[in-house]
Each structure stands twice: as C-alpha cells, then as structure tokens.
Amino acid sequence: MDSIWIRGGNKLNGEIPISGAKNAALTLMPCALLTEDKLTLTNLPRLADVDTFGHLLNQLGVSTSVAGVKKGEFGRRMTLHAGELASTVAPYDMVRRMRASVLVLGPMLARAGEATVSLPGGCAIGDRPIDLHLKVLESMGAEIELAAGYVKATAPKGRLSGGDYSFPVVSVGATENALMAAVLASGRTQLFNAAREPEIVDLCNLLVAMGAKISGIGSAHLIIDGVEGLHGTTYEVMPDRIEAGSYACAAGITGGSISLIGARPDDMCATLNALAQAGLMIEFHDRGIKVSADGKLRPLALSTAPFPGFATDMQAQFMAMLCMAQGQSYLEETIFENRYMHVPELRRMSASVDIHGRSAIVHGVDGLTGASVMATDLRASMSLVLAGLAAEGETEVLRVYHLDRGYERLEEKLSAVGATIERRSSG
Ligand code: EPZ
C-alpha cells in the first residue's frame, strides 16, 4: 500500500489546476444508461472512484473509452455507450466498495423498467441508508422489494409514471436518483426540499442537454416532465469545489498564497466566507481564485449544512487549518454521525481537539508535529496531509488509497507549489 510522505514547514505559493468534480462525475456517468446514443464527458478527473464507476457500468453493458491527456495536463475525455444493457444488477462487491454505485438505480429503472442494486452497507463516516432513494422512486410508481441485501425495483408496465415527493431531509444522492428516474417517466414529477448542490445543477444541465425537461434548476423545487427518449451529447464536468477548498486550506495552514485555477466562486461561497473570516485574503481573477494567508489565522464557529451552507466535505480540512488558529474554534457536524475520524490522528500530531457528540472544540496550538498517521476516509486523509504540510518534521500518511478516491495527483499538485512531498510505495 502506498503512503504520502511530507516534510512540513514550507509556505506554499503558486498555481494549482482544479480537476473535474468527483461528485459531479459520479452522477453524470450513469446518465449514459438513459440513452442508446453515445455520451461523452470531458474534464473527467483521473480518480479511483471514477475508474470504479466505469467498471460497474461496463458490467451493466456500457462500453467506455477514455482519451488520455498529455503529461502535466488534467481532464480526461470519456465516451460512454449503453447501446443495450447486458445486466440490470449492481453486485454487492461493487457497491460495498463505492457507495455512489447506488446511483445506477434510478437510470437503470428508467431505461429498463427494472434494477437490482445491492444495499450499500455503512461506511467509515456513517450508516448512510438509502431509504429516501427508495421512497422517492416509489412516489413515481416503482415497486420496491428488499431481499438478501439487495433492492429490486420494478416499474409496472415497464415505465415510471412520475409523482410528487417532499424530502424529509436533504439528500444529494436521492435527489440525483430521482432526477435520473423522472426524466423518462410518463408524467410530471415534482421534488420538494431537493438538494441544491452545484453537482445537482451539473446533473440537471447534462440531462437538459440530452433532451430532458427540467425546471427550477438550482432551487429546492424541481419539476421534471418525462419525455419519450433522450439523446447523446458531449458535456464538460464542473470543477471540483471541494478539491479547490482543500487546497485553499493548504494556503491557510502554511501561510502561503495559492491560485486555484478553474475554481468557480459561486460553487463555494460558504467556504470562501469562512476562509475570509479566518483571515485569509480572497482575490478573484479571470482564471480562478487566489487565496493568501499571512500566518495569523483567526478561530471560527462553523456548522455544516446542505448547500448553500458550509459543506460537510470541507469540515475535516478546516479543522486541520484551525488547529493553527489563534484561539478556540467550534465545529458542528450536522450531516453525518461519525465524521471526526481524523481527530485521533490529528491529536497524534499535537493538535488539541475535544469532541462532544457532533460538536468539536479546536484549541489553536503554536505548532503541530510530524508523525505517521492513518487515513480512514477521503476527507479525513486530506486533513492529515494539510496538518503534515504545516507540522514540524516528517509526516507519513498511510492507507493513501483513501486519498486517491478524490484527489487527482495530489503530490504533483502540492509539489508544484513548493511542498516537500512524495508518494512512497511499500510494495
Ligand atoms: C453525497 O453523499 C456526497 N457523495 C458526499 O461526499 C457528501 O458528503 C454528501 O453528499 C453530502 O453533501 C457523492 O456525491 C458521491 P446525502 P450522499 O444523501 O448522497 C442521510 C465525499 O467526501 N440519508 O446527501 O450519500 C445520510 O445518512 C463524499 O466526497 C438518509 O438518511 O449524501 C446523511 O446523514 C462523502 N437516507 C444525509 O442524509 C437516504 O436515503 C445526507 O446524505 C439518503 C441519505
């Protein structure tokens, strides 16, 4: 298993190209199931999760071909073609490896009138049920059967009818499955309290480009009028707002200045506001966003929330940065029940963090110290890398496969702005 080795203490300065968004790619790729035409996605990030999703789609009969990019460039071009489906079953060994596999449920049901998907099971950050995915599909006429750890969904007479559904809690994935199911239903679907994340907007924009009829895009009230069929298109994946926010925290924790090339300010208002409150300078230019720090960080009080609130996917990275703030910060994780796995590892780097249920108190310290630390989940791993960038001495982040799920060529991007960092393979 590979690890990432860092010698901390360098101020990071320069430009980081922001890759296509993982959480957009994972909902755009299954849209290929909705048409017999070819779907081409550009600016696709080179990530383990994207490759895993491609393998799952291959098992369903979707052919995928990828055009590489020249050395030093980012953003692959993938053409997906679901001429005819070979299977409508997403097996356990695929789904347990990547929860987002459940996003084939809606489009498969819409395309083939049936879908069998393994229940995802929990993951490091929480139980993560899919009850809302199933309830919203039932509201469109789907019949749902649970057996032997699998969900079998069927559309009576082979086609969903559409319907109204109000989400009791905001769910990104359930909103995405609902959208991909509703676009080919025989009637109108209205979603209330739908997720408004930029990745949802990206999905709606792709579906409309394929011929879908959707209104209310960007709002919590989505109206989808089903159509007889969708056609292929070529579509560019949006930039990754979480990757951009993570590297902004790298500027903050090292007292440096990083230009996030390709980042879109409107996708990350809450993150940028929090960075500014912490004392960073934010400048907008024609190629992206420049984030600069002067080494004096102010403490914050942050509570995670659905978009446009402060993203749960940014919590661990901000916690690492706030370990170096002058004073006490307060974090509240309202979305997932177990998203503080990074804390015990940060403590081993001399961080001072107290956890009380879903709340964390971060006591700023004068300095962090390097250590060998264990990654547990994607964003927790990034918080350990950030701590290592500022820590005195050497840090080794083990189980780096967690990082590879969501950060494209992280060590290359950080080296380019002055980090002393390398990937080490332990055989
Ligand atoms: C998406 O996960 C993202 N993943 C997550 O990013 C992100 O943290 C999350 O949205 C919230 O923004 C992808 O897009 C691939 P949810 P998702 O459904 O869709 C509960 C990362 O680091 N819930 O919005 O699974 C759930 O337990 C990953 O990139 C139900 O109760 O999140 C959670 O408490 C981590 N029943 C809350 O809703 C359901 O049927 C929000 O989950 C579905 C969800």
Tab-separated table of C-alpha atoms and ligand atoms in Angstrom:
chain	number	residue	atom	x	y	z
A	1	MET	CA	0.000	0.000	0.000
A	2	ASP	CA	1.273	3.474	-0.877
A	3	SER	CA	1.798	6.266	1.613
A	4	ILE	CA	2.359	10.001	1.312
A	5	TRP	CA	5.489	11.388	2.985
A	6	ILE	CA	5.707	15.116	3.801
A	7	ARG	CA	8.322	17.311	5.421
A	8	GLY	CA	6.350	20.253	6.793
A	9	GLY	CA	7.123	23.936	7.201
A	10	ASN	CA	7.149	25.248	3.621
A	11	LYS	CA	4.907	28.189	2.711
A	12	LEU	CA	3.029	27.108	-0.414
A	13	ASN	CA	2.958	29.587	-3.280
A	14	GLY	CA	1.859	29.240	-6.893
A	15	GLU	CA	-0.971	27.845	-9.018
A	16	ILE	CA	-2.956	24.613	-8.666
A	17	PRO	CA	-5.160	23.439	-11.557
A	18	ILE	CA	-8.527	22.259	-10.204
A	19	SER	CA	-9.752	18.972	-11.691
A	20	GLY	CA	-13.260	17.948	-12.676
A	21	ALA	CA	-15.519	17.316	-9.697
A	22	LYS	CA	-15.601	13.742	-8.363
A	23	ASN	CA	-19.139	14.144	-7.031
A	24	ALA	CA	-20.344	15.512	-10.357
A	25	ALA	CA	-18.590	12.814	-12.415
A	26	LEU	CA	-20.201	10.054	-10.336
A	27	THR	CA	-23.697	11.274	-11.164
A	28	LEU	CA	-23.034	12.283	-14.771
A	29	MET	CA	-21.563	8.900	-15.782
A	30	PRO	CA	-24.740	6.852	-15.065
A	31	CYS	CA	-26.693	9.199	-17.361
A	32	ALA	CA	-25.225	7.129	-20.204
A	33	LEU	CA	-27.767	4.460	-19.206
A	34	LEU	CA	-30.596	6.826	-20.195
A	35	THR	CA	-29.908	6.757	-23.933
A	36	GLU	CA	-28.847	4.368	-26.709
A	37	ASP	CA	-26.666	7.165	-28.060
A	38	LYS	CA	-23.093	7.901	-27.052
A	39	LEU	CA	-22.456	10.249	-24.132
A	40	THR	CA	-19.083	11.999	-23.999
A	41	LEU	CA	-17.858	13.614	-20.786
A	42	THR	CA	-14.852	15.945	-20.817
A	43	ASN	CA	-12.749	17.258	-17.902
A	44	LEU	CA	-13.251	13.921	-16.168
A	45	PRO	CA	-10.845	13.598	-13.202
A	46	ARG	CA	-8.392	10.694	-13.032
A	47	LEU	CA	-9.666	9.198	-9.755
A	48	ALA	CA	-10.102	5.717	-8.333
A	49	ASP	CA	-13.823	6.280	-7.809
A	50	VAL	CA	-14.293	7.295	-11.455
A	51	ASP	CA	-12.493	4.143	-12.588
A	52	THR	CA	-14.563	2.004	-10.199
A	53	PHE	CA	-17.761	3.522	-11.552
A	54	GLY	CA	-16.569	2.838	-15.099
A	55	HIS	CA	-16.044	-0.832	-14.229
A	56	LEU	CA	-19.545	-1.041	-12.750
A	57	LEU	CA	-21.053	0.467	-15.903
A	58	ASN	CA	-19.028	-1.993	-18.016
A	59	GLN	CA	-20.631	-4.851	-16.058
A	60	LEU	CA	-24.056	-3.442	-16.977
A	61	GLY	CA	-23.122	-3.433	-20.666
A	62	VAL	CA	-21.968	0.165	-21.052
A	63	SER	CA	-18.842	0.478	-23.173
A	64	THR	CA	-16.411	3.180	-22.026
A	65	SER	CA	-13.428	4.551	-23.905
A	66	VAL	CA	-11.062	7.118	-22.457
A	67	ALA	CA	-8.817	9.535	-24.327
A	68	GLY	CA	-5.795	10.235	-22.140
A	69	VAL	CA	-4.217	13.629	-21.666
A	70	LYS	CA	-0.676	14.822	-22.263
A	71	LYS	CA	1.737	14.698	-19.302
A	72	GLY	CA	1.074	17.562	-16.915
A	73	GLU	CA	-2.419	18.142	-18.265
A	74	PHE	CA	-5.636	17.229	-16.451
A	75	GLY	CA	-9.143	16.246	-17.518
A	76	ARG	CA	-9.772	13.052	-19.437
A	77	ARG	CA	-12.402	12.589	-22.148
A	78	MET	CA	-14.607	9.531	-21.697
A	79	THR	CA	-17.178	8.283	-24.198
A	80	LEU	CA	-19.844	6.008	-22.726
A	81	HIS	CA	-22.240	3.943	-24.835
A	82	ALA	CA	-25.152	1.910	-23.479
A	83	GLY	CA	-26.390	0.554	-26.832
A	84	GLU	CA	-28.102	-2.229	-24.990
A	85	LEU	CA	-27.849	-3.313	-21.362
A	86	ALA	CA	-26.165	-6.628	-20.560
A	87	SER	CA	-27.408	-6.680	-16.986
A	88	THR	CA	-29.570	-4.693	-14.582
A	89	VAL	CA	-27.787	-5.916	-11.448
A	90	ALA	CA	-25.248	-3.852	-9.464
A	91	PRO	CA	-23.487	-6.518	-7.344
A	92	TYR	CA	-22.503	-6.252	-3.682
A	93	ASP	CA	-18.759	-6.386	-4.284
A	94	MET	CA	-19.009	-3.253	-6.448
A	95	VAL	CA	-21.475	-1.329	-4.293
A	96	ARG	CA	-19.687	-2.013	-0.992
A	97	ARG	CA	-16.500	-0.551	-2.463
A	98	MET	CA	-18.172	2.656	-3.551
A	99	ARG	CA	-21.484	3.891	-2.194
A	100	ALA	CA	-22.101	6.066	-5.213
A	101	SER	CA	-22.782	2.845	-7.171
A	102	VAL	CA	-26.350	3.198	-5.906
A	103	LEU	CA	-26.688	5.992	-8.494
A	104	VAL	CA	-27.280	3.383	-11.214
A	105	LEU	CA	-30.629	2.536	-9.595
A	106	GLY	CA	-32.693	5.429	-10.987
A	107	PRO	CA	-31.340	5.463	-14.547
A	108	MET	CA	-31.479	1.660	-14.883
A	109	LEU	CA	-35.091	1.680	-13.704
A	110	ALA	CA	-35.901	4.435	-16.187
A	111	ARG	CA	-34.160	2.675	-19.072
A	112	ALA	CA	-35.039	-0.990	-18.480
A	113	GLY	CA	-38.058	-0.855	-16.191
A	114	GLU	CA	-36.180	-2.816	-13.558
A	115	ALA	CA	-32.995	-2.618	-11.450
A	116	THR	CA	-31.392	-4.762	-8.774
A	117	VAL	CA	-28.812	-2.989	-6.622
A	118	SER	CA	-27.020	-4.222	-3.532
A	119	LEU	CA	-27.718	-2.245	-0.377
A	120	PRO	CA	-24.522	-0.235	0.124
A	121	GLY	CA	-23.976	-1.008	3.787
A	122	GLY	CA	-22.377	1.585	6.006
A	123	CYS	CA	-19.045	3.315	5.586
A	124	ALA	CA	-16.472	4.977	7.821
A	125	ILE	CA	-18.424	8.220	8.211
A	126	GLY	CA	-21.816	6.742	8.984
A	127	ASP	CA	-24.633	4.304	8.362
A	128	ARG	CA	-25.700	6.129	5.152
A	129	PRO	CA	-29.036	4.402	4.415
A	130	ILE	CA	-30.808	4.709	1.061
A	131	ASP	CA	-34.404	4.794	2.329
A	132	LEU	CA	-35.025	8.197	0.713
A	133	HIS	CA	-33.802	6.896	-2.673
A	134	LEU	CA	-36.402	4.127	-2.435
A	135	LYS	CA	-39.231	6.339	-1.169
A	136	VAL	CA	-38.872	8.877	-3.963
A	137	LEU	CA	-38.816	6.106	-6.601
A	138	GLU	CA	-41.948	4.600	-5.059
A	139	SER	CA	-43.613	8.019	-5.385
A	140	MET	CA	-43.035	7.684	-9.146
A	141	GLY	CA	-44.751	4.296	-9.226
A	142	ALA	CA	-41.788	1.970	-8.661
A	143	GLU	CA	-42.374	-1.292	-6.785
A	144	ILE	CA	-39.551	-1.926	-4.307
A	145	GLU	CA	-38.605	-5.328	-2.904
A	146	LEU	CA	-35.784	-5.904	-0.377
A	147	ALA	CA	-34.257	-9.371	-0.232
A	148	ALA	CA	-30.876	-10.876	0.648
A	149	GLY	CA	-29.199	-7.487	0.950
A	150	TYR	CA	-30.434	-6.324	-2.443
A	151	VAL	CA	-33.024	-3.817	-3.577
A	152	LYS	CA	-35.139	-4.907	-6.553
A	153	ALA	CA	-37.014	-2.033	-8.144
A	154	THR	CA	-39.588	-2.558	-10.882
A	155	ALA	CA	-41.646	-0.127	-12.940
A	156	PRO	CA	-45.132	-1.581	-13.500
A	157	LYS	CA	-45.802	-1.854	-17.256
A	158	GLY	CA	-42.094	-1.071	-17.777
A	159	ARG	CA	-42.294	2.695	-17.226
A	160	LEU	CA	-42.470	5.010	-14.197
A	161	SER	CA	-45.416	7.398	-14.066
A	162	GLY	CA	-43.931	10.388	-12.225
A	163	GLY	CA	-45.197	11.780	-8.917
A	164	ASP	CA	-44.626	14.338	-6.154
A	165	TYR	CA	-42.195	13.815	-3.267
A	166	SER	CA	-41.041	16.048	-0.424
A	167	PHE	CA	-37.684	15.021	1.070
A	168	PRO	CA	-37.782	14.982	4.917
A	169	VAL	CA	-34.033	15.655	4.904
A	170	VAL	CA	-31.916	16.966	2.046
A	171	SER	CA	-30.224	14.086	0.238
A	172	VAL	CA	-27.821	14.662	-2.647
A	173	GLY	CA	-27.848	11.058	-3.852
A	174	ALA	CA	-31.594	10.571	-3.527
A	175	THR	CA	-32.194	13.804	-5.467
A	176	GLU	CA	-29.837	12.548	-8.180
A	177	ASN	CA	-31.513	9.137	-8.435
A	178	ALA	CA	-34.914	10.834	-8.551
A	179	LEU	CA	-33.853	13.156	-11.375
A	180	MET	CA	-32.396	10.331	-13.459
A	181	ALA	CA	-35.548	8.257	-12.961
A	182	ALA	CA	-38.036	11.061	-13.613
A	183	VAL	CA	-36.676	12.270	-16.965
A	184	LEU	CA	-38.120	9.218	-18.810
A	185	ALA	CA	-41.299	8.788	-16.719
A	186	SER	CA	-44.682	9.089	-18.460
A	187	GLY	CA	-45.776	12.152	-16.460
A	188	ARG	CA	-44.653	15.056	-14.272
A	189	THR	CA	-42.503	14.680	-11.138
A	190	GLN	CA	-42.150	17.423	-8.537
A	191	LEU	CA	-39.373	17.218	-5.938
A	192	PHE	CA	-39.624	19.403	-2.827
A	193	ASN	CA	-36.715	20.065	-0.452
A	194	ALA	CA	-34.430	18.718	-3.162
A	195	ALA	CA	-30.658	19.079	-2.774
A	196	ARG	CA	-29.250	22.243	-4.362
A	197	GLU	CA	-25.558	21.304	-4.502
A	198	PRO	CA	-23.720	22.524	-7.633
A	199	GLU	CA	-23.307	18.872	-8.634
A	200	ILE	CA	-27.125	18.620	-8.819
A	201	VAL	CA	-27.173	21.655	-11.122
A	202	ASP	CA	-24.471	19.995	-13.245
A	203	LEU	CA	-26.622	16.856	-13.482
A	204	CYS	CA	-29.710	18.868	-14.458
A	205	ASN	CA	-27.731	20.757	-17.092
A	206	LEU	CA	-26.485	17.485	-18.594
A	207	LEU	CA	-29.978	15.947	-18.604
A	208	VAL	CA	-31.416	19.043	-20.315
A	209	ALA	CA	-28.603	18.869	-22.878
A	210	MET	CA	-29.736	15.277	-23.518
A	211	GLY	CA	-33.323	16.456	-24.146
A	212	ALA	CA	-34.875	16.305	-20.671
A	213	LYS	CA	-37.479	18.823	-19.494
A	214	ILE	CA	-36.497	20.194	-16.052
A	215	SER	CA	-37.402	23.492	-14.397
A	216	GLY	CA	-36.412	25.022	-11.056
A	217	ILE	CA	-32.761	24.084	-11.615
A	218	GLY	CA	-30.686	25.299	-8.660
A	219	SER	CA	-33.726	25.536	-6.396
A	220	ALA	CA	-35.148	23.093	-3.857
A	221	HIS	CA	-38.303	22.652	-6.003
A	222	LEU	CA	-37.535	20.687	-9.159
A	223	ILE	CA	-40.176	19.964	-11.809
A	224	ILE	CA	-39.424	17.224	-14.331
A	225	ASP	CA	-41.742	16.446	-17.270
A	226	GLY	CA	-40.897	12.977	-18.566
A	227	VAL	CA	-40.054	12.569	-22.273
A	228	GLU	CA	-40.137	9.564	-24.615
A	229	GLY	CA	-36.369	9.367	-25.011
A	230	LEU	CA	-33.042	11.165	-24.539
A	231	HIS	CA	-30.179	11.606	-26.981
A	232	GLY	CA	-26.427	11.662	-26.518
A	233	THR	CA	-24.300	14.790	-26.112
A	234	THR	CA	-20.848	16.000	-25.105
A	235	TYR	CA	-20.630	17.657	-21.711
A	236	GLU	CA	-17.864	19.164	-19.553
A	237	VAL	CA	-17.724	18.118	-15.893
A	238	MET	CA	-17.783	21.096	-13.500
A	239	PRO	CA	-14.637	21.923	-11.453
A	240	ASP	CA	-14.272	20.294	-8.047
A	241	ARG	CA	-15.294	22.814	-5.376
A	242	ILE	CA	-14.132	20.501	-2.557
A	243	GLU	CA	-10.704	19.964	-4.078
A	244	ALA	CA	-10.438	23.757	-4.532
A	245	GLY	CA	-11.473	24.375	-0.913
A	246	SER	CA	-8.999	21.759	0.298
A	247	TYR	CA	-6.073	23.462	-1.437
A	248	ALA	CA	-7.277	26.842	-0.153
A	249	CYS	CA	-6.850	25.378	3.342
A	250	ALA	CA	-3.308	24.390	2.333
A	251	ALA	CA	-2.575	28.080	1.697
A	252	GLY	CA	-4.158	28.935	5.038
A	253	ILE	CA	-2.310	26.387	7.150
A	254	THR	CA	1.121	27.130	5.600
A	255	GLY	CA	0.730	30.922	5.414
A	256	GLY	CA	1.138	30.859	1.653
A	257	SER	CA	-0.708	32.046	-1.447
A	258	ILE	CA	-2.295	29.676	-3.976
A	259	SER	CA	-4.252	30.436	-7.150
A	260	LEU	CA	-6.981	27.822	-7.680
A	261	ILE	CA	-7.119	27.658	-11.465
A	262	GLY	CA	-10.586	26.865	-12.831
A	263	ALA	CA	-12.376	27.129	-9.464
A	264	ARG	CA	-15.861	28.675	-9.648
A	265	PRO	CA	-16.608	31.192	-6.814
A	266	ASP	CA	-20.387	30.665	-6.957
A	267	ASP	CA	-19.904	26.989	-6.075
A	268	MET	CA	-18.019	27.750	-2.878
A	269	CYS	CA	-19.410	30.902	-1.245
A	270	ALA	CA	-19.671	29.386	2.238
A	271	THR	CA	-16.093	28.073	2.030
A	272	LEU	CA	-14.744	31.416	0.798
A	273	ASN	CA	-16.649	33.315	3.500
A	274	ALA	CA	-15.201	31.020	6.174
A	275	LEU	CA	-11.674	31.448	4.776
A	276	ALA	CA	-12.093	35.244	4.813
A	277	GLN	CA	-13.405	35.145	8.396
A	278	ALA	CA	-10.308	33.124	9.332
A	279	GLY	CA	-8.194	35.982	7.999
A	280	LEU	CA	-7.274	34.802	4.511
A	281	MET	CA	-7.361	37.195	1.562
A	282	ILE	CA	-9.566	36.093	-1.343
A	283	GLU	CA	-8.994	37.583	-4.801
A	284	PHE	CA	-10.970	36.723	-7.929
A	285	HIS	CA	-9.253	36.762	-11.320
A	286	ASP	CA	-10.093	35.620	-14.828
A	287	ARG	CA	-8.545	32.144	-14.346
A	288	GLY	CA	-9.874	31.379	-10.877
A	289	ILE	CA	-9.471	32.348	-7.225
A	290	LYS	CA	-6.298	33.417	-5.373
A	291	VAL	CA	-6.239	32.595	-1.639
A	292	SER	CA	-3.489	34.153	0.507
A	293	ALA	CA	-2.643	33.884	4.205
A	294	ASP	CA	-0.243	35.763	6.427
A	295	GLY	CA	0.350	33.084	9.025
A	296	LYS	CA	-2.106	34.520	11.571
A	297	LEU	CA	-5.356	32.542	11.492
A	298	ARG	CA	-8.471	33.637	13.372
A	299	PRO	CA	-10.677	30.984	15.070
A	300	LEU	CA	-14.144	30.236	13.669
A	301	ALA	CA	-17.528	28.774	14.621
A	302	LEU	CA	-18.751	26.548	11.766
A	303	SER	CA	-21.756	24.266	11.375
A	304	THR	CA	-22.050	22.001	8.334
A	305	ALA	CA	-25.258	22.178	6.292
A	306	PRO	CA	-26.634	21.302	2.858
A	307	PHE	CA	-25.724	23.734	0.057
A	308	PRO	CA	-25.518	26.720	0.132
A	309	GLY	CA	-24.403	26.135	3.737
A	310	PHE	CA	-20.899	25.116	4.800
A	311	ALA	CA	-20.137	21.764	3.151
A	312	THR	CA	-19.663	18.702	5.349
A	313	ASP	CA	-16.965	17.654	2.874
A	314	MET	CA	-14.933	20.672	3.991
A	315	GLN	CA	-15.169	20.073	7.766
A	316	ALA	CA	-12.082	17.903	8.238
A	317	GLN	CA	-9.889	20.186	6.152
A	318	PHE	CA	-10.978	23.305	8.075
A	319	MET	CA	-10.401	21.501	11.358
A	320	ALA	CA	-6.780	20.849	10.371
A	321	MET	CA	-6.296	24.504	9.442
A	322	LEU	CA	-7.994	25.770	12.605
A	323	CYS	CA	-5.594	23.712	14.742
A	324	MET	CA	-3.168	26.547	13.945
A	325	ALA	CA	-5.614	29.418	14.649
A	326	GLN	CA	-5.022	31.868	17.485
A	327	GLY	CA	-7.842	30.828	19.805
A	328	GLN	CA	-10.683	28.360	20.129
A	329	SER	CA	-12.849	27.247	17.193
A	330	TYR	CA	-16.205	25.452	17.326
A	331	LEU	CA	-17.303	22.962	14.668
A	332	GLU	CA	-20.632	21.172	14.403
A	333	GLU	CA	-21.095	18.226	12.008
A	334	THR	CA	-24.843	18.052	11.315
A	335	ILE	CA	-24.880	15.756	8.250
A	336	PHE	CA	-23.016	12.553	9.206
A	337	GLU	CA	-22.857	10.866	12.586
A	338	ASN	CA	-19.217	9.830	12.543
A	339	ARG	CA	-17.166	12.354	10.645
A	340	TYR	CA	-14.446	13.040	13.234
A	341	MET	CA	-12.226	10.027	12.441
A	342	HIS	CA	-9.365	12.431	11.684
A	343	VAL	CA	-9.334	13.748	15.258
A	344	PRO	CA	-7.376	10.932	16.990
A	345	GLU	CA	-4.767	11.132	14.237
A	346	LEU	CA	-4.542	14.941	14.429
A	347	ARG	CA	-4.042	14.630	18.203
A	348	ARG	CA	-1.006	12.455	17.491
A	349	MET	CA	0.361	15.483	15.625
A	350	SER	CA	-0.047	17.633	18.784
A	351	ALA	CA	-3.463	19.030	17.822
A	352	SER	CA	-5.777	19.860	20.714
A	353	VAL	CA	-9.358	18.939	19.834
A	354	ASP	CA	-12.250	17.984	22.153
A	355	ILE	CA	-15.219	16.072	20.731
A	356	HIS	CA	-18.690	16.209	22.288
A	357	GLY	CA	-21.070	14.164	20.104
A	358	ARG	CA	-21.357	16.025	16.833
A	359	SER	CA	-19.514	19.096	18.141
A	360	ALA	CA	-15.784	19.715	18.200
A	361	ILE	CA	-13.793	22.362	20.048
A	362	VAL	CA	-10.459	23.069	18.356
A	363	HIS	CA	-7.905	24.756	20.648
A	364	GLY	CA	-5.329	26.543	18.490
A	365	VAL	CA	-1.735	25.445	19.159
A	366	ASP	CA	1.579	27.111	18.334
A	367	GLY	CA	2.673	24.238	16.181
A	368	LEU	CA	1.959	20.692	15.018
A	369	THR	CA	4.491	17.874	14.998
A	370	GLY	CA	5.015	15.316	12.253
A	371	ALA	CA	4.006	11.678	12.814
A	372	SER	CA	2.970	8.507	10.997
A	373	VAL	CA	-0.820	8.720	10.746
A	374	MET	CA	-3.598	6.540	9.369
A	375	ALA	CA	-6.115	7.702	6.795
A	376	THR	CA	-9.657	6.463	7.458
A	377	ASP	CA	-11.824	8.173	4.846
A	378	LEU	CA	-11.356	10.530	1.952
A	379	ARG	CA	-11.672	13.941	3.578
A	380	ALA	CA	-10.046	12.821	6.847
A	381	SER	CA	-6.997	11.816	4.796
A	382	MET	CA	-6.791	15.295	3.317
A	383	SER	CA	-6.915	16.870	6.777
A	384	LEU	CA	-3.870	14.778	7.749
A	385	VAL	CA	-1.991	15.886	4.633
A	386	LEU	CA	-2.805	19.519	5.453
A	387	ALA	CA	-1.563	19.067	9.028
A	388	GLY	CA	1.606	17.456	7.676
A	389	LEU	CA	2.251	20.444	5.408
A	390	ALA	CA	2.405	22.722	8.461
A	391	ALA	CA	3.877	20.303	11.000
A	392	GLU	CA	7.458	20.450	12.171
A	393	GLY	CA	9.310	17.395	10.944
A	394	GLU	CA	8.127	14.484	8.827
A	395	THR	CA	4.641	13.061	8.423
A	396	GLU	CA	3.667	9.827	6.715
A	397	VAL	CA	0.003	9.347	5.802
A	398	LEU	CA	-0.733	5.632	5.466
A	399	ARG	CA	-3.570	3.976	3.503
A	400	VAL	CA	-3.347	6.635	0.855
A	401	TYR	CA	-5.878	4.775	-1.322
A	402	HIS	CA	-8.475	6.819	0.547
A	403	LEU	CA	-6.932	9.997	-0.889
A	404	ASP	CA	-6.731	8.580	-4.403
A	405	ARG	CA	-10.526	8.263	-4.416
A	406	GLY	CA	-10.985	12.017	-4.513
A	407	TYR	CA	-7.765	13.915	-5.153
A	408	GLU	CA	-6.149	13.691	-8.581
A	409	ARG	CA	-2.329	13.591	-8.454
A	410	LEU	CA	-2.240	15.331	-5.093
A	411	GLU	CA	1.510	15.091	-4.536
A	412	GLU	CA	2.186	16.522	-8.027
A	413	LYS	CA	-0.121	19.474	-7.422
A	414	LEU	CA	1.317	20.229	-3.974
A	415	SER	CA	4.971	19.805	-5.081
A	416	ALA	CA	4.329	22.351	-7.825
A	417	VAL	CA	3.545	24.997	-5.174
A	418	GLY	CA	6.569	24.201	-3.010
A	419	ALA	CA	5.585	21.318	-0.742
A	420	THR	CA	8.209	18.736	0.168
A	421	ILE	CA	6.004	15.730	-0.500
A	422	GLU	CA	6.317	12.364	-2.213
A	423	ARG	CA	4.421	9.148	-2.692
A	424	ARG	CA	6.128	6.062	-1.286
A	425	SER	CA	5.089	2.565	-2.194
A	426	SER	CA	5.524	-0.062	0.468
A	427	GLY	CA	5.386	-2.941	-2.030
B	1	EPZ	C1	-23.053	12.949	-1.239
B	1	EPZ	O1	-23.228	11.767	-0.498
B	1	EPZ	C2	-21.559	13.065	-1.500
B	1	EPZ	N1	-21.097	11.913	-2.269
B	1	EPZ	C3	-20.811	13.129	-0.167
B	1	EPZ	O2	-19.426	13.343	-0.449
B	1	EPZ	C4	-21.330	14.329	0.630
B	1	EPZ	O3	-20.704	14.347	1.893
B	1	EPZ	C5	-22.852	14.225	0.799
B	1	EPZ	O4	-23.486	14.092	-0.492
B	1	EPZ	C6	-23.439	15.440	1.490
B	1	EPZ	O5	-23.126	16.583	0.766
B	1	EPZ	C7	-21.284	11.911	-3.613
B	1	EPZ	O6	-21.848	12.830	-4.189
B	1	EPZ	C8	-20.766	10.716	-4.352
B	1	EPZ	P1	-26.735	12.511	1.258
B	1	EPZ	P2	-24.733	11.185	-0.271
B	1	EPZ	O7	-27.669	11.544	0.670
B	1	EPZ	O8	-25.554	11.439	-1.469
B	1	EPZ	C9	-28.894	10.773	5.106
B	1	EPZ	C10	-17.124	12.948	-0.307
B	1	EPZ	O9	-16.320	13.070	0.630
B	1	EPZ	N2	-29.643	9.928	4.168
B	1	EPZ	O10	-26.876	13.954	0.932
B	1	EPZ	O11	-24.614	9.794	0.197
B	1	EPZ	C11	-27.415	10.405	5.174
B	1	EPZ	O12	-27.215	9.346	6.074
B	1	EPZ	C12	-18.486	12.320	-0.074
B	1	EPZ	O13	-16.906	13.338	-1.486
B	1	EPZ	C13	-30.690	9.149	4.635
B	1	EPZ	O14	-30.994	9.153	5.827
B	1	EPZ	O15	-25.232	12.092	0.934
B	1	EPZ	C14	-26.782	11.685	5.633
B	1	EPZ	O16	-26.910	11.784	7.035
B	1	EPZ	C15	-18.657	11.848	1.364
B	1	EPZ	N3	-31.374	8.371	3.761
B	1	EPZ	C16	-27.654	12.773	4.989
B	1	EPZ	O17	-28.878	12.119	4.639
B	1	EPZ	C17	-31.075	8.350	2.422
B	1	EPZ	O18	-31.758	7.626	1.659
B	1	EPZ	C18	-27.071	13.368	3.730
B	1	EPZ	O19	-26.741	12.307	2.847
B	1	EPZ	C19	-30.012	9.141	1.969
B	1	EPZ	C20	-29.318	9.931	2.854
